Coordinates of C-alpha atoms in Angstrom, one line a residue:
Chain A
M17 CA 244.2 18.8 57.6
I18 CA 242.6 21.1 55.1
P19 CA 242.9 24.7 56.0
D20 CA 239.4 26.4 56.3
K21 CA 239.2 29.2 53.7
G22 CA 235.5 29.5 53.8
T23 CA 233.2 28.9 50.8
R24 CA 232.5 30.9 47.6
H25 CA 230.4 30.6 44.5
T26 CA 232.2 29.5 41.3
R27 CA 229.6 31.7 39.5
D28 CA 230.9 34.8 41.2
A29 CA 234.3 33.8 40.0
Y30 CA 232.9 33.7 36.5
A31 CA 231.3 37.1 36.7
E32 CA 234.5 38.6 38.0
A33 CA 236.6 37.0 35.3
L34 CA 234.2 38.3 32.7
L35 CA 234.5 41.9 34.0
E36 CA 238.2 41.7 33.9
L37 CA 238.2 40.3 30.4
G38 CA 235.6 42.7 29.1
E39 CA 237.6 45.7 30.4
K40 CA 240.7 44.9 28.4
D41 CA 239.3 43.2 25.4
H42 CA 236.5 44.7 23.3
R43 CA 236.1 41.3 21.5
I44 CA 234.5 39.8 24.5
V45 CA 230.7 39.4 24.1
V46 CA 228.5 37.7 26.8
M47 CA 225.2 36.0 26.1
D48 CA 222.6 34.4 28.3
A49 CA 219.2 32.7 28.0
D50 CA 217.1 34.4 30.7
L51 CA 219.3 33.2 33.5
A52 CA 221.6 36.2 33.8
K53 CA 220.8 36.5 37.5
S54 CA 221.6 32.9 38.2
T55 CA 224.7 32.5 36.0
Q56 CA 225.9 36.0 37.2
T57 CA 226.4 37.3 33.7
E58 CA 224.1 40.2 34.8
R59 CA 227.2 41.9 36.2
F60 CA 228.8 42.0 32.8
K61 CA 225.5 43.3 31.4
E62 CA 225.5 46.2 33.8
R63 CA 229.1 47.2 32.9
F64 CA 229.0 46.5 29.2
P65 CA 225.4 46.6 28.0
E66 CA 226.4 47.0 24.3
R67 CA 228.3 43.7 24.5
F68 CA 225.7 41.6 26.3
I69 CA 222.9 39.8 24.5
D70 CA 220.1 38.0 26.2
C71 CA 218.4 35.5 23.9
G72 CA 215.5 34.9 26.2
V73 CA 214.3 31.4 27.0
A74 CA 215.8 30.0 23.8
E75 CA 219.0 28.0 24.4
Q76 CA 219.2 26.6 20.9
N77 CA 219.1 30.1 19.5
L78 CA 221.7 31.1 22.1
M79 CA 224.2 28.7 20.9
A80 CA 223.7 29.2 17.2
T81 CA 223.7 33.0 17.6
A82 CA 226.9 32.7 19.6
A83 CA 228.4 30.8 16.7
G84 CA 227.5 33.7 14.3
L85 CA 229.0 36.3 16.6
A86 CA 232.2 34.2 16.9
A87 CA 232.3 34.1 13.1
T88 CA 232.6 37.9 13.0
G89 CA 235.7 37.7 15.3
K90 CA 234.1 37.9 18.7
I91 CA 235.1 35.8 21.8
V92 CA 231.7 34.8 23.0
F93 CA 230.8 33.5 26.5
A94 CA 227.4 31.8 26.4
S95 CA 225.7 30.9 29.6
S96 CA 222.7 28.9 30.8
F97 CA 222.2 26.0 33.2
A98 CA 224.3 23.0 32.4
M99 CA 221.2 21.0 31.6
F100 CA 220.0 23.3 28.8
A101 CA 223.4 24.6 27.5
T102 CA 224.5 21.0 26.8
G103 CA 221.3 19.0 26.5
R104 CA 218.8 21.2 24.8
A105 CA 221.3 22.8 22.5
Y106 CA 223.6 19.8 21.8
D107 CA 223.0 19.9 18.1
Q108 CA 223.8 23.6 17.9
V109 CA 226.9 23.2 20.0
R110 CA 228.1 20.2 18.0
N111 CA 227.3 21.3 14.5
T112 CA 227.3 25.1 14.4
I113 CA 229.9 25.9 17.1
A114 CA 232.4 23.0 17.5
Y115 CA 232.4 21.6 13.9
S116 CA 233.9 24.9 12.7
C117 CA 236.0 25.4 15.8
L118 CA 234.4 28.7 16.6
N119 CA 235.3 30.8 19.6
V120 CA 232.4 30.1 21.9
K121 CA 233.0 29.5 25.5
I122 CA 230.1 27.7 27.1
C123 CA 230.1 28.5 30.8
A124 CA 227.2 26.7 32.4
S125 CA 226.1 26.9 36.0
H126 CA 224.1 24.5 38.0
G127 CA 225.9 21.3 37.0
G128 CA 225.4 18.2 39.0
I129 CA 223.2 16.8 41.8
T130 CA 224.2 19.7 44.0
V131 CA 221.6 21.8 42.2
G132 CA 219.4 20.4 45.0
E133 CA 215.7 21.1 45.4
D134 CA 214.9 21.8 41.8
G135 CA 215.2 18.1 41.1
S136 CA 216.0 16.0 38.2
S137 CA 214.9 18.2 35.3
H138 CA 217.6 20.8 36.4
Q139 CA 220.3 18.5 37.6
A140 CA 222.7 17.9 34.7
L141 CA 224.4 14.6 35.4
E142 CA 225.7 14.0 31.9
D143 CA 226.8 17.4 30.6
V144 CA 230.5 16.6 30.9
A145 CA 230.0 13.4 29.0
L146 CA 228.1 15.2 26.2
M147 CA 230.7 17.9 25.8
R148 CA 233.6 15.5 26.1
L149 CA 232.3 13.6 23.1
I150 CA 232.7 16.5 20.8
P151 CA 236.0 16.7 18.9
G152 CA 238.1 19.8 19.8
M153 CA 236.0 20.7 22.8
K154 CA 237.9 21.6 25.9
V155 CA 236.1 20.6 29.1
V156 CA 237.0 22.0 32.6
V157 CA 235.2 21.4 35.9
P158 CA 236.7 23.8 38.4
A159 CA 237.1 22.9 42.1
D160 CA 236.7 26.3 43.7
Y161 CA 236.3 30.0 43.2
Y162 CA 239.9 30.8 42.2
E163 CA 240.2 27.8 39.8
A164 CA 237.0 28.9 38.2
R165 CA 238.1 32.5 37.8
E166 CA 241.4 31.5 36.2
A167 CA 239.9 28.8 34.0
V168 CA 237.5 31.4 32.5
K169 CA 240.3 33.8 31.8
T170 CA 242.3 30.9 30.2
A171 CA 239.3 29.9 28.1
A172 CA 239.1 33.3 26.5
Y173 CA 242.5 32.9 24.8
V174 CA 242.5 29.2 23.9
D175 CA 241.3 29.0 20.4
G176 CA 238.0 27.1 19.7
P177 CA 235.1 25.8 21.8
F178 CA 235.3 25.5 25.5
Y179 CA 233.0 24.1 28.2
I180 CA 233.3 25.2 31.8
R181 CA 231.0 23.7 34.4
L182 CA 230.1 25.8 37.4
G183 CA 228.0 24.9 40.4
R184 CA 225.0 26.2 42.1
P185 CA 226.1 26.1 45.8
K186 CA 229.1 27.7 47.3
F187 CA 232.2 25.4 47.0
P188 CA 234.8 25.2 49.8
V189 CA 237.8 27.5 48.8
L190 CA 240.9 25.5 48.2
F191 CA 243.3 27.9 46.5
D192 CA 244.1 31.6 46.7
E193 CA 244.8 34.8 44.7
G194 CA 248.0 33.5 43.2
Y195 CA 246.5 30.3 41.8
R196 CA 247.8 29.5 38.4
F197 CA 245.5 27.4 36.2
Q198 CA 247.1 25.1 33.7
L199 CA 244.7 23.6 31.1
G200 CA 245.2 19.9 30.8
K201 CA 247.5 19.5 33.8
A202 CA 246.2 17.6 36.7
L203 CA 247.2 19.2 40.0
L204 CA 248.7 17.1 42.8
L205 CA 247.1 18.2 46.0
R206 CA 248.3 15.5 48.3
P207 CA 251.0 12.8 47.7
G208 CA 250.5 9.3 48.7
K209 CA 251.4 5.7 47.8
D210 CA 248.5 3.4 48.6
V211 CA 245.7 4.6 46.4
T212 CA 245.1 7.4 43.8
I213 CA 242.0 9.6 44.2
L214 CA 241.2 11.6 41.0
A215 CA 238.5 14.3 41.5
C216 CA 237.0 17.3 39.9
G217 CA 234.6 20.1 40.9
I218 CA 233.1 20.1 44.3
M219 CA 234.4 16.5 44.8
V220 CA 238.0 17.7 45.1
Y221 CA 237.3 19.0 48.6
N222 CA 235.5 15.8 49.6
S223 CA 238.4 13.8 48.3
L224 CA 240.8 15.7 50.5
V225 CA 238.6 15.1 53.5
A226 CA 238.5 11.4 52.5
A227 CA 242.3 11.4 52.4
D228 CA 242.3 12.7 55.9
I229 CA 240.0 9.9 57.0
L230 CA 242.1 7.4 55.3
A231 CA 245.3 8.8 56.8
R232 CA 243.9 8.2 60.3
E233 CA 243.6 4.5 59.3
G234 CA 247.2 4.4 58.1
V235 CA 246.3 4.7 54.4
E236 CA 248.3 7.2 52.3
A237 CA 246.0 8.4 49.5
E238 CA 247.3 10.5 46.7
V239 CA 244.8 13.2 45.6
L240 CA 244.9 14.8 42.1
N241 CA 242.6 17.6 41.1
V242 CA 241.7 16.7 37.5
H243 CA 240.0 20.0 36.6
T244 CA 240.5 19.4 32.9
I245 CA 238.5 16.4 31.7
K246 CA 239.5 17.1 28.1
P247 CA 242.3 17.1 27.2
L248 CA 242.9 14.6 30.0
D249 CA 246.3 14.6 31.7
E250 CA 247.1 11.0 30.8
E251 CA 250.7 11.2 31.9
A252 CA 250.0 12.4 35.4
I253 CA 247.1 9.9 35.9
L254 CA 249.1 6.9 34.6
A255 CA 252.1 7.9 36.7
S256 CA 250.1 8.0 39.8
A257 CA 248.2 4.8 39.0
A258 CA 251.5 3.0 38.4
K259 CA 252.7 4.2 41.8
T260 CA 249.7 3.2 43.8
G261 CA 248.1 0.5 41.7
R262 CA 244.5 1.6 42.6
V263 CA 242.4 4.4 41.4
V264 CA 239.2 6.1 42.7
T265 CA 237.5 8.7 40.6
C266 CA 235.1 11.2 42.2
E267 CA 232.7 13.6 40.5
D268 CA 229.2 15.1 40.9
H269 CA 228.2 13.6 37.5
S270 CA 227.2 10.3 36.1
V271 CA 229.9 7.7 36.4
L272 CA 229.3 7.2 32.6
G273 CA 231.3 9.4 30.2
G274 CA 232.7 12.0 32.6
L275 CA 235.9 11.9 34.6
G276 CA 235.2 8.3 35.7
G277 CA 234.4 7.2 32.2
A278 CA 237.5 9.0 30.8
V279 CA 239.8 7.5 33.3
A280 CA 238.3 4.0 32.8
E281 CA 239.0 4.3 29.1
L282 CA 242.5 5.4 29.7
L283 CA 243.4 2.8 32.3
S284 CA 241.8 -0.2 30.6
E285 CA 243.9 0.5 27.5
K286 CA 247.2 1.6 29.0
L287 CA 247.4 0.4 32.6
P288 CA 244.7 -1.9 33.8
V289 CA 244.5 -1.4 37.6
P290 CA 241.5 -1.8 39.9
L291 CA 239.2 1.2 39.6
K292 CA 236.2 2.5 41.6
R293 CA 234.1 5.3 40.2
V294 CA 232.3 7.5 42.8
G295 CA 229.6 9.5 41.2
I296 CA 225.9 9.1 40.2
Q297 CA 225.3 5.5 39.3
D298 CA 223.4 5.8 36.0
R299 CA 220.3 7.3 37.7
F300 CA 218.3 10.4 37.5
G301 CA 218.4 12.9 40.3
V302 CA 215.7 13.8 42.8
S303 CA 214.8 16.9 44.9
G304 CA 216.4 17.4 48.2
G305 CA 218.9 19.5 50.2
V306 CA 222.5 19.4 48.9
E307 CA 223.9 17.6 51.9
E308 CA 221.1 15.1 51.9
L309 CA 221.6 14.4 48.2
M310 CA 225.4 14.0 48.6
E311 CA 224.5 11.3 51.2
H312 CA 221.7 9.8 49.1
F313 CA 223.8 9.4 46.0
G314 CA 227.0 8.4 47.7
L315 CA 229.2 11.4 47.2
T316 CA 230.3 12.2 50.8
P317 CA 233.9 12.0 52.0
E318 CA 233.0 8.8 53.8
H319 CA 231.8 7.3 50.5
V320 CA 235.1 8.2 48.8
A321 CA 237.1 6.7 51.7
E322 CA 235.0 3.5 51.5
A323 CA 235.6 3.3 47.8
A324 CA 239.3 3.4 48.5
R325 CA 239.1 0.9 51.3
S326 CA 237.2 -1.5 49.0
L327 CA 240.1 -1.4 46.5
L328 CA 242.7 -1.9 49.3
R329 CA 240.7 -5.0 50.6
R330 CA 240.5 -6.4 47.1
S331 CA 244.3 -6.5 46.7
L332 CA 245.1 -8.0 50.0
Chain B
M3 CA 208.6 47.9 -17.4
E4 CA 212.2 46.9 -18.0
T5 CA 214.8 49.5 -18.8
D6 CA 217.7 48.8 -21.1
T7 CA 220.1 48.4 -18.2
E8 CA 217.7 46.0 -16.6
R9 CA 217.4 44.0 -19.8
G10 CA 221.2 43.7 -19.8
L11 CA 221.2 42.7 -16.1
K12 CA 218.5 40.1 -16.7
E13 CA 220.4 38.5 -19.6
R14 CA 223.6 38.4 -17.6
L15 CA 222.1 36.9 -14.5
E16 CA 219.9 34.4 -16.4
S17 CA 222.9 33.2 -18.3
I18 CA 224.8 32.5 -15.1
C19 CA 221.7 30.7 -13.7
K20 CA 221.7 28.4 -16.7
G21 CA 225.4 27.6 -16.1
V22 CA 224.8 27.0 -12.4
R23 CA 221.9 24.7 -13.1
W24 CA 224.1 22.7 -15.5
D25 CA 226.8 22.5 -12.8
V26 CA 224.4 21.4 -10.1
V27 CA 223.0 18.6 -12.1
R28 CA 226.4 17.4 -13.2
M29 CA 227.9 17.6 -9.7
I30 CA 225.1 15.6 -8.1
G31 CA 225.0 13.2 -11.0
L32 CA 228.7 12.5 -10.8
A33 CA 228.6 12.3 -7.0
G34 CA 225.8 9.8 -7.2
S35 CA 224.1 11.5 -4.2
G36 CA 222.8 14.9 -3.1
H37 CA 219.7 17.1 -3.2
P38 CA 218.8 18.3 -6.7
G39 CA 215.3 19.5 -6.1
G40 CA 216.1 22.2 -3.4
S41 CA 219.3 23.1 -5.1
L42 CA 217.7 23.9 -8.4
S43 CA 214.9 25.9 -6.8
C44 CA 217.2 28.5 -5.2
V45 CA 219.5 29.1 -8.2
E46 CA 218.2 32.6 -9.0
I47 CA 218.3 33.7 -5.4
L48 CA 222.0 32.8 -5.0
V49 CA 223.0 34.2 -8.4
C50 CA 221.3 37.5 -7.6
L51 CA 223.1 37.7 -4.3
Y52 CA 226.6 36.9 -5.5
F53 CA 226.4 38.5 -8.9
Y54 CA 224.3 41.5 -8.2
K55 CA 223.8 42.4 -4.6
M56 CA 226.6 41.3 -2.3
R57 CA 229.8 43.2 -1.8
H58 CA 232.5 40.5 -1.7
R59 CA 236.0 39.7 -2.9
P60 CA 236.6 36.2 -4.3
S61 CA 240.4 36.9 -4.1
D62 CA 240.0 37.8 -0.4
P63 CA 237.3 35.5 1.1
Q64 CA 238.0 36.7 4.7
W65 CA 237.7 40.4 3.8
P66 CA 236.2 41.8 7.1
E67 CA 233.8 44.2 5.3
R68 CA 232.3 41.6 3.0
D69 CA 228.6 40.9 3.0
R70 CA 228.0 37.4 4.5
F71 CA 225.8 34.7 3.2
V72 CA 224.5 31.8 5.3
L73 CA 222.9 28.8 3.5
S74 CA 220.7 27.7 6.4
K75 CA 219.2 25.0 4.1
G76 CA 222.7 23.5 3.8
H77 CA 221.5 20.6 1.5
A78 CA 221.4 23.1 -1.4
A79 CA 225.2 23.2 -1.1
P80 CA 225.8 22.3 -4.8
T81 CA 224.2 25.6 -5.8
L82 CA 226.4 27.6 -3.4
Y83 CA 229.5 25.7 -4.6
S84 CA 228.8 26.4 -8.3
V85 CA 228.1 30.1 -7.6
L86 CA 231.3 30.4 -5.6
A87 CA 233.3 28.7 -8.3
R88 CA 231.8 30.9 -11.0
A89 CA 232.5 34.0 -8.9
G90 CA 236.1 33.0 -8.7
Y91 CA 236.6 31.6 -5.2
F92 CA 238.1 28.3 -6.5
P93 CA 238.5 26.5 -9.8
R94 CA 235.4 24.9 -11.3
E95 CA 237.2 21.6 -11.6
E96 CA 236.7 21.2 -7.9
L97 CA 232.9 20.9 -8.5
W98 CA 233.3 17.5 -10.0
K99 CA 234.8 16.1 -6.7
L100 CA 231.7 16.9 -4.7
R101 CA 231.2 14.5 -1.7
R102 CA 234.4 12.6 -2.5
L103 CA 236.9 11.7 0.2
G104 CA 239.4 14.5 0.4
S105 CA 237.3 17.1 -1.5
M106 CA 237.0 20.6 -0.3
L107 CA 233.3 20.3 -1.2
Q108 CA 231.6 18.4 1.6
G109 CA 228.0 17.1 1.3
H110 CA 226.9 20.2 3.3
P111 CA 228.7 23.6 3.5
D112 CA 232.0 23.7 5.5
M113 CA 233.5 27.1 6.3
K114 CA 236.9 25.6 7.2
R115 CA 237.3 23.7 3.9
T116 CA 235.7 25.8 1.3
P117 CA 236.8 29.4 0.4
G118 CA 233.8 31.7 0.4
V119 CA 231.6 29.7 2.7
D120 CA 230.8 32.0 5.6
L121 CA 229.2 29.4 7.9
S122 CA 229.1 25.6 8.2
T123 CA 225.5 24.4 8.0
G124 CA 223.6 21.2 7.4
S125 CA 221.6 20.5 10.5
L126 CA 218.5 22.5 9.8
G127 CA 217.1 25.4 11.8
Q128 CA 220.5 26.8 12.9
G129 CA 221.8 29.0 10.1
L130 CA 219.3 31.8 10.6
S131 CA 220.3 32.0 14.3
A132 CA 224.0 32.2 13.3
A133 CA 223.1 34.9 10.7
C134 CA 221.5 36.9 13.5
G135 CA 224.7 36.5 15.5
M136 CA 226.7 37.8 12.5
A137 CA 224.4 40.7 12.1
L138 CA 224.7 41.5 15.9
G139 CA 228.5 41.1 15.7
L140 CA 228.8 43.5 12.7
R141 CA 226.5 46.0 14.4
I142 CA 228.6 46.0 17.6
Q143 CA 231.7 46.6 15.4
R144 CA 230.0 49.3 13.4
N145 CA 230.9 47.3 10.4
P146 CA 228.6 48.3 7.4
A147 CA 228.6 44.8 6.0
R148 CA 225.2 43.0 5.6
V149 CA 224.1 39.5 6.2
Y150 CA 222.0 37.4 3.9
A151 CA 220.5 34.0 4.6
L152 CA 218.4 31.4 2.9
I153 CA 216.1 29.1 4.7
G154 CA 213.8 26.4 3.3
D155 CA 210.1 26.1 3.7
G156 CA 210.4 22.7 5.2
E157 CA 213.1 24.0 7.4
S158 CA 210.6 26.6 8.8
Q159 CA 209.1 23.7 10.7
E160 CA 212.2 23.8 13.0
G161 CA 211.5 25.7 16.2
G162 CA 214.9 27.3 16.0
I163 CA 213.8 29.4 13.0
W164 CA 211.2 31.1 15.1
E165 CA 213.6 31.7 18.0
A166 CA 215.8 33.5 15.5
A167 CA 212.9 35.3 14.0
M168 CA 212.0 36.7 17.4
L169 CA 215.5 37.7 18.3
A170 CA 216.1 39.5 15.0
G171 CA 212.8 41.3 15.3
H172 CA 213.5 42.4 18.8
H173 CA 216.9 43.8 17.9
R174 CA 215.6 45.3 14.7
L175 CA 218.5 43.8 12.7
T176 CA 218.2 46.0 9.6
N177 CA 221.5 44.5 8.3
L178 CA 219.8 41.1 8.0
V179 CA 218.0 39.9 4.9
A180 CA 216.6 36.4 4.7
F181 CA 215.0 34.4 1.9
T182 CA 212.5 31.5 2.2
D183 CA 212.9 29.1 -0.7
Y184 CA 209.2 28.4 -0.8
N185 CA 209.1 25.4 -3.2
S186 CA 206.2 23.8 -1.3
L187 CA 207.7 20.3 -1.1
Q188 CA 209.6 18.5 1.6
I189 CA 211.0 14.9 1.8
D190 CA 207.8 13.3 2.9
G191 CA 205.5 15.2 0.6
P192 CA 203.9 18.6 0.1
C193 CA 204.5 20.9 3.1
C194 CA 200.8 21.7 3.4
E195 CA 200.1 18.0 3.9
I196 CA 203.0 17.3 6.3
V197 CA 202.7 20.4 8.6
S198 CA 201.3 23.4 6.9
L199 CA 203.2 26.7 7.3
G200 CA 199.9 28.6 7.3
D201 CA 200.1 32.3 6.4
I202 CA 203.9 32.5 6.3
S203 CA 204.0 36.2 5.4
A204 CA 201.8 37.1 8.3
K205 CA 203.9 35.0 10.6
W206 CA 207.1 36.8 9.7
R207 CA 205.4 40.2 9.8
S208 CA 204.1 39.5 13.3
F209 CA 207.7 38.8 14.4
G210 CA 208.6 42.3 13.4
W211 CA 210.1 41.6 9.9
E212 CA 209.5 43.5 6.7
V213 CA 208.1 40.9 4.3
Y214 CA 208.1 40.7 0.5
E215 CA 206.8 38.0 -1.7
V216 CA 208.5 37.4 -5.1
D217 CA 208.7 35.0 -8.0
G218 CA 211.8 33.2 -6.9
H219 CA 212.8 32.6 -10.6
D220 CA 212.4 36.2 -11.7
V221 CA 215.9 37.7 -11.4
L222 CA 214.8 41.3 -11.8
E223 CA 212.1 41.0 -9.2
I224 CA 214.6 39.5 -6.8
C225 CA 217.2 42.3 -7.5
R226 CA 214.6 45.1 -7.1
T227 CA 213.5 43.6 -3.8
L228 CA 217.0 43.2 -2.5
D229 CA 217.5 46.9 -3.3
L230 CA 214.4 47.8 -1.3
A231 CA 215.7 45.8 1.6
D232 CA 218.7 48.1 1.8
N233 CA 216.5 50.8 3.4
A234 CA 214.5 48.6 5.7
S235 CA 213.8 49.6 9.3
S236 CA 213.7 46.0 10.4
P237 CA 215.0 42.7 9.3
T238 CA 213.7 41.6 5.9
M239 CA 212.2 38.3 4.9
I240 CA 211.7 37.7 1.1
I241 CA 209.4 34.8 0.5
A242 CA 210.5 33.4 -2.8
H243 CA 207.9 31.3 -4.5
T244 CA 209.9 28.7 -6.4
V245 CA 209.6 25.4 -8.2
K246 CA 211.4 22.5 -6.8
G247 CA 213.7 21.0 -9.4
K248 CA 213.3 24.1 -11.6
G249 CA 214.8 23.8 -15.0
V250 CA 214.7 20.0 -15.4
S251 CA 211.3 18.8 -16.6
F252 CA 211.3 15.5 -14.9
M253 CA 212.6 17.0 -11.6
E254 CA 210.2 19.9 -11.4
N255 CA 207.7 19.6 -8.6
S256 CA 208.9 16.1 -7.8
V257 CA 209.2 15.0 -4.2
E258 CA 211.3 12.1 -5.4
F259 CA 214.2 14.3 -6.4
H260 CA 214.5 16.0 -3.1
G261 CA 217.3 13.9 -2.1
K262 CA 218.0 11.5 -5.0
A263 CA 220.7 11.9 -7.6
P264 CA 219.8 11.4 -11.2
T265 CA 221.1 8.2 -12.9
R266 CA 223.8 8.7 -15.6
E267 CA 221.2 8.6 -18.3
E268 CA 218.9 11.1 -16.4
M269 CA 221.9 13.3 -15.8
E270 CA 222.7 13.5 -19.6
R271 CA 219.1 14.1 -20.4
A272 CA 218.9 16.9 -17.8
L273 CA 222.1 18.5 -19.0
R274 CA 220.8 18.5 -22.6
E275 CA 217.5 20.1 -21.5
I276 CA 219.4 22.9 -19.7
E277 CA 221.7 23.5 -22.6
E278 CA 218.8 23.8 -25.0
S279 CA 216.7 26.0 -22.8

């Protein structure tokens, strides 16, 4: 059973990490593109107005300006919604930030279908894939408040570009104050021998619930929190896949190019085992409530459990 | 009226310009690809910056108090490379390896590979934003260094240029000076026939910039205007009226030579023309 620790916003975690960073390091500069209330960078602005720059509704300018700031020695956190930070400003992120390995940390909120009612134009379902394609970019999708907070603090001192995807809704809390984030190290949350479930973001919680469902049916699922999509923890994933012989990936993102895509690439080259990718099946999003959308697009714990069952049936 | 000192300055700068033009034609000719037209049009601008205005140390390219330069129209890289080599950032022999595998001189500027390059550019419409970021960063640090940038007229069709224009005007970035290399031609033809820039000075002025228009091949006019910009109360835009392909008769005002290298024979002819000028 998963202990109930309530729910919290990963965006709040971002704001708190920024305040802590800004307090002790004068190189920290925070930028936004007219979404400071939503991304929560507003709290940094209130405390350190001289180190906060709002570019207005101009995400391309946000990213290229961030690159220039980083070129003068700043550690820049640049925020917008995941759709605009990665989609609209892709060229700026690729060519002006990442190509020169500049210290810009893109922390984007509102990733995934869980944006909800705003609908397709605001539901980034390919942001992780876009960022993962860029050489040298680190990509992290935190599962809860504490993981988000620690990932942000880690990003500040890992040289070069970094992408962190935050959510709109509150995520179930999984960890606690003492949580230690390790970039590039998948975290074993539940050991098992029958099937491996790899998850990131809000789907980590759903995977743990799915593992409970499966346990009641006599299936021992191993759950790994793959918070770092790049660099991917190949060793841990291959070891688990070798043990169970079946892998399910779970993400609030397109099954193309994100966690599922990365794992498919890895397994097909190094350890071809049956794989099922839970995520958005190459479709655009739609408006709706978060719970309704999770059901509609097949992201509930029951969907994850069913994906695992289908693999188990296949190998009987 | 020119003073004696100005006459000396003019001779010195024009002589460097002639050398840079020679380098540019030879670099692109030997590479077999590149952008001669827009490289030759901005020679005087870069020479005035690096040999008159900017405070920089070729022996210490990362000197924190150096003035920065961003070549937003990155395809004019050969001009920047020649200027940097002649200023002493790296040996001139490197110039002849332009665009070759393993060369420090990429097709477009690369800050990680080339000493003296302050920002990697190439995808148009981004360098001016980055220059704004630099100006903001230096201001936060109370660093007195200034930031110079060069954009193209064709490049001004990119929306990002105007996002940067608005941000710089809003923040009154007095430590930012940009040039527009107004050579009036782009790949597909004359700018005024593709998408006209309209009243470009009025546009920049309306975004809160101090605007000057100069003859982009008159080194003294460029230097005097750069001095005026030191005391601006807003960011400065210098519209430099230039001739694409300047200095090589058959490249001047030619759309064809935007992105086409001269043949070996054309290169030899162009080099002779420059030598005899």
